[in-house]
mmCIF file of C-alpha atoms in Angstrom:
data_model
loop_
_atom_site.group_PDB
_atom_site.id
_atom_site.type_symbol
_atom_site.label_atom_id
_atom_site.label_comp_id
_atom_site.label_asym_id
_atom_site.label_seq_id
_atom_site.Cartn_x
_atom_site.Cartn_y
_atom_site.Cartn_z
ATOM 1 C CA UNK A 1 209.886 256.957 194.191
ATOM 2 C CA UNK A 2 211.499 255.413 197.479
ATOM 3 C CA UNK A 3 210.879 250.963 197.849
ATOM 4 C CA UNK A 4 207.532 250.571 200.105
ATOM 5 C CA UNK A 5 210.391 248.776 202.874
ATOM 6 C CA UNK A 6 211.662 252.338 203.396
ATOM 7 C CA UNK A 7 207.529 253.790 204.142
ATOM 8 C CA UNK A 8 207.287 251.396 206.954
ATOM 9 C CA UNK A 9 210.593 251.542 209.061
ATOM 10 C CA UNK A 10 210.202 253.233 211.626
ATOM 11 C CA UNK A 11 212.846 255.892 212.613
ATOM 12 C CA UNK A 12 214.842 255.676 216.277
ATOM 13 C CA UNK A 13 212.538 257.450 218.349
ATOM 14 C CA UNK A 14 209.343 255.497 217.192
ATOM 15 C CA UNK A 15 211.235 252.333 217.625
ATOM 16 C CA UNK A 16 212.516 252.831 221.029
ATOM 17 C CA UNK A 17 208.724 254.381 222.011
ATOM 18 C CA UNK A 18 207.446 250.898 219.960
ATOM 19 C CA UNK A 19 209.664 248.822 222.243
ATOM 20 C CA UNK A 20 209.370 250.459 225.206
ATOM 21 C CA UNK A 21 205.903 250.298 225.430
ATOM 22 C CA UNK A 22 205.993 246.454 224.515
ATOM 23 C CA UNK A 23 204.857 243.964 227.146
ATOM 24 C CA UNK A 24 206.285 240.580 225.434
ATOM 25 C CA UNK A 25 209.559 239.751 223.203
ATOM 26 C CA UNK A 26 210.079 237.173 221.596
ATOM 27 C CA UNK A 27 213.250 235.781 222.507
ATOM 28 C CA UNK A 28 215.117 233.487 219.483
ATOM 29 C CA UNK A 29 218.170 230.942 220.711
ATOM 30 C CA UNK A 30 220.072 228.559 218.131
ATOM 31 C CA UNK A 31 219.300 224.607 219.078
ATOM 32 C CA UNK A 32 221.752 222.722 219.113
ATOM 33 C CA UNK A 33 219.571 220.543 216.414
ATOM 34 C CA UNK A 34 219.753 223.707 214.356
ATOM 35 C CA UNK A 35 216.394 224.161 214.754
ATOM 36 C CA UNK A 36 215.743 227.447 216.614
ATOM 37 C CA UNK A 37 214.563 227.907 220.353
ATOM 38 C CA UNK A 38 212.032 230.446 220.368
ATOM 39 C CA UNK A 39 210.360 231.715 223.842
ATOM 40 C CA UNK A 40 208.057 234.822 224.850
ATOM 41 C CA UNK A 41 209.224 236.837 228.059
ATOM 42 C CA UNK A 42 208.592 240.208 229.920
ATOM 43 C CA UNK A 43 211.616 241.904 229.636
ATOM 44 C CA UNK A 44 212.841 245.579 230.631
ATOM 45 C CA UNK A 45 214.500 248.029 228.671
ATOM 46 C CA UNK A 46 218.002 249.382 229.839
ATOM 47 C CA UNK A 47 219.935 252.670 229.177
ATOM 48 C CA UNK A 48 222.129 251.358 226.357
ATOM 49 C CA UNK A 49 218.798 250.041 224.586
ATOM 50 C CA UNK A 50 219.975 246.261 226.059
ATOM 51 C CA UNK A 51 217.075 244.041 226.269
ATOM 52 C CA UNK A 52 216.784 242.501 229.748
ATOM 53 C CA UNK A 53 215.627 239.495 230.790
ATOM 54 C CA UNK A 54 215.909 236.418 233.181
ATOM 55 C CA UNK A 55 215.361 232.609 232.981
ATOM 56 C CA UNK A 56 216.377 229.736 235.093
ATOM 57 C CA UNK A 57 220.013 228.882 235.074
ATOM 58 C CA UNK A 58 219.305 225.490 234.099
ATOM 59 C CA UNK A 59 216.935 226.052 231.289
ATOM 60 C CA UNK A 60 217.388 225.326 227.493
ATOM 61 C CA UNK A 61 217.662 228.438 226.124
ATOM 62 C CA UNK A 62 220.508 229.365 228.842
ATOM 63 C CA UNK A 63 222.540 226.565 227.505
ATOM 64 C CA UNK A 64 221.862 227.220 223.822
ATOM 65 C CA UNK A 65 223.393 231.155 224.468
ATOM 66 C CA UNK A 66 226.263 229.816 226.356
ATOM 67 C CA UNK A 67 226.909 227.814 223.319
ATOM 68 C CA UNK A 68 226.334 230.515 220.692
ATOM 69 C CA UNK A 69 225.427 234.185 222.315
ATOM 70 C CA UNK A 70 223.484 234.774 219.172
ATOM 71 C CA UNK A 71 220.012 236.056 219.338
ATOM 72 C CA UNK A 72 217.098 237.169 217.143
ATOM 73 C CA UNK A 73 214.200 238.992 218.748
ATOM 74 C CA UNK A 74 210.866 240.289 218.054
ATOM 75 C CA UNK A 75 207.850 242.182 218.957
ATOM 76 C CA UNK A 76 204.760 242.395 216.903
ATOM 77 C CA UNK A 77 201.652 243.811 217.156
ATOM 78 C CA UNK A 78 198.497 244.017 215.095
ATOM 79 C CA UNK A 79 195.372 242.451 213.720
ATOM 80 C CA UNK A 80 195.181 243.139 210.200
ATOM 81 C CA UNK A 81 197.643 243.864 207.596
ATOM 82 C CA UNK A 82 197.240 247.690 208.026
ATOM 83 C CA UNK A 83 198.004 247.822 211.393
ATOM 84 C CA UNK A 84 200.606 245.424 211.633
ATOM 85 C CA UNK A 85 204.230 246.702 213.677
ATOM 86 C CA UNK A 86 207.408 245.438 214.379
ATOM 87 C CA UNK A 87 210.828 245.224 215.407
ATOM 88 C CA UNK A 88 213.331 242.107 215.220
ATOM 89 C CA UNK A 89 216.721 243.026 216.323
ATOM 90 C CA UNK A 90 219.603 241.149 216.035
ATOM 91 C CA UNK A 91 221.578 240.736 219.091
ATOM 92 C CA UNK A 92 224.672 239.045 221.186
ATOM 93 C CA UNK A 93 223.303 237.711 224.389
ATOM 94 C CA UNK A 94 225.111 237.857 227.890
ATOM 95 C CA UNK A 95 224.190 235.671 230.291
ATOM 96 C CA UNK A 96 224.845 237.048 233.972
ATOM 97 C CA UNK A 97 224.890 234.881 236.774
ATOM 98 C CA UNK A 98 225.734 237.743 239.464
ATOM 99 C CA UNK A 99 222.414 237.249 242.204
ATOM 100 C CA UNK A 100 222.543 240.683 242.783
ATOM 101 C CA UNK A 101 222.702 241.897 239.075
ATOM 102 C CA UNK A 102 219.572 238.702 238.336
ATOM 103 C CA UNK A 103 217.699 240.830 241.587
ATOM 104 C CA UNK A 104 218.204 244.202 239.542
ATOM 105 C CA UNK A 105 217.029 242.788 236.175
ATOM 106 C CA UNK A 106 213.859 241.264 237.617
ATOM 107 C CA UNK A 107 213.026 244.269 239.337
ATOM 108 C CA UNK A 108 213.741 246.616 236.331
ATOM 109 C CA UNK A 109 211.025 244.121 234.777
ATOM 110 C CA UNK A 110 208.225 243.553 236.751
ATOM 111 C CA UNK A 111 207.910 247.461 237.911
ATOM 112 C CA UNK A 112 208.369 248.381 234.387
ATOM 113 C CA UNK A 113 206.196 251.382 233.765
ATOM 114 C CA UNK A 114 205.225 252.252 236.698
ATOM 115 C CA UNK A 115 207.339 254.267 239.519
ATOM 116 C CA UNK A 116 207.935 252.593 243.417
ATOM 117 C CA UNK A 117 207.934 254.084 246.271
ATOM 118 C CA UNK A 118 211.156 253.033 248.122
ATOM 119 C CA UNK A 119 209.322 251.037 250.750
ATOM 120 C CA UNK A 120 207.285 249.209 246.961
ATOM 121 C CA UNK A 121 211.106 249.177 245.785
ATOM 122 C CA UNK A 122 212.101 247.475 248.955
ATOM 123 C CA UNK A 123 208.754 244.857 248.708
ATOM 124 C CA UNK A 124 209.758 244.062 245.481
ATOM 125 C CA UNK A 125 213.051 243.717 246.215
ATOM 126 C CA UNK A 126 212.620 241.257 248.906
ATOM 127 C CA UNK A 127 210.473 239.053 247.027
ATOM 128 C CA UNK A 128 212.502 238.253 244.060
ATOM 129 C CA UNK A 129 215.422 237.403 246.238
ATOM 130 C CA UNK A 130 214.451 233.752 247.006
ATOM 131 C CA UNK A 131 213.942 233.048 242.857
ATOM 132 C CA UNK A 132 217.068 235.190 241.544
ATOM 133 C CA UNK A 133 219.015 232.549 242.799
ATOM 134 C CA UNK A 134 217.928 229.906 240.303
ATOM 135 C CA UNK A 135 218.218 232.186 237.755
ATOM 136 C CA UNK A 136 220.334 234.227 235.496
ATOM 137 C CA UNK A 137 219.650 237.270 233.625
ATOM 138 C CA UNK A 138 220.265 237.646 230.053
ATOM 139 C CA UNK A 139 221.055 241.111 228.359
ATOM 140 C CA UNK A 140 220.955 241.240 224.967
ATOM 141 C CA UNK A 141 223.020 243.401 222.757
ATOM 142 C CA UNK A 142 221.381 244.978 219.871
ATOM 143 C CA UNK A 143 223.528 244.448 217.066
ATOM 144 C CA UNK A 144 221.096 245.543 213.967
ATOM 145 C CA UNK A 145 217.324 246.211 213.685
ATOM 146 C CA UNK A 146 214.823 245.631 211.515
ATOM 147 C CA UNK A 147 211.355 247.711 211.504
ATOM 148 C CA UNK A 148 208.286 248.057 210.425
ATOM 149 C CA UNK A 149 204.844 250.186 210.625
ATOM 150 C CA UNK A 150 202.217 249.898 208.273
ATOM 151 C CA UNK A 151 199.912 252.565 209.569
ATOM 152 C CA UNK A 152 202.514 254.621 207.696
ATOM 153 C CA UNK A 153 200.832 252.956 204.309
ATOM 154 C CA UNK A 154 197.675 254.988 205.372
ATOM 155 C CA UNK A 155 195.660 251.938 204.451
ATOM 156 C CA UNK A 156 197.251 251.735 200.546
ATOM 157 C CA UNK A 157 199.456 248.724 199.537
#
């Protein structure tokens, strides 16, 4: 009999769909004092499955990732045990401080799930230009995934 853990794992297609449909990502950096530093962030997904966020360059999480690029990321949902779903992603973090790439990341995040006309894309680009100068992009390159989907248990534990 397969382990219960194996029964609830998502396959690659399920994992990708779950991540692509999520709105908020909990990102966790390693603080210099040894405590994890978790923060909720909106995010985008790149073609290579890297996850993308932006934040202010002087934020604590950026300082943490410049010191130690390891990250733990969490997406979860469900309000009852039988509904619990989630993905933990262990990743390496790249801090990107090139303004044009920050703008592109802001556009990817803010247009997520929508097809923009050329005019809408141009307006969005214009609206994020000012804030991009104070921000960096964070690229999380996945190293390992842990997934669970309790729906697969069919209400039996």
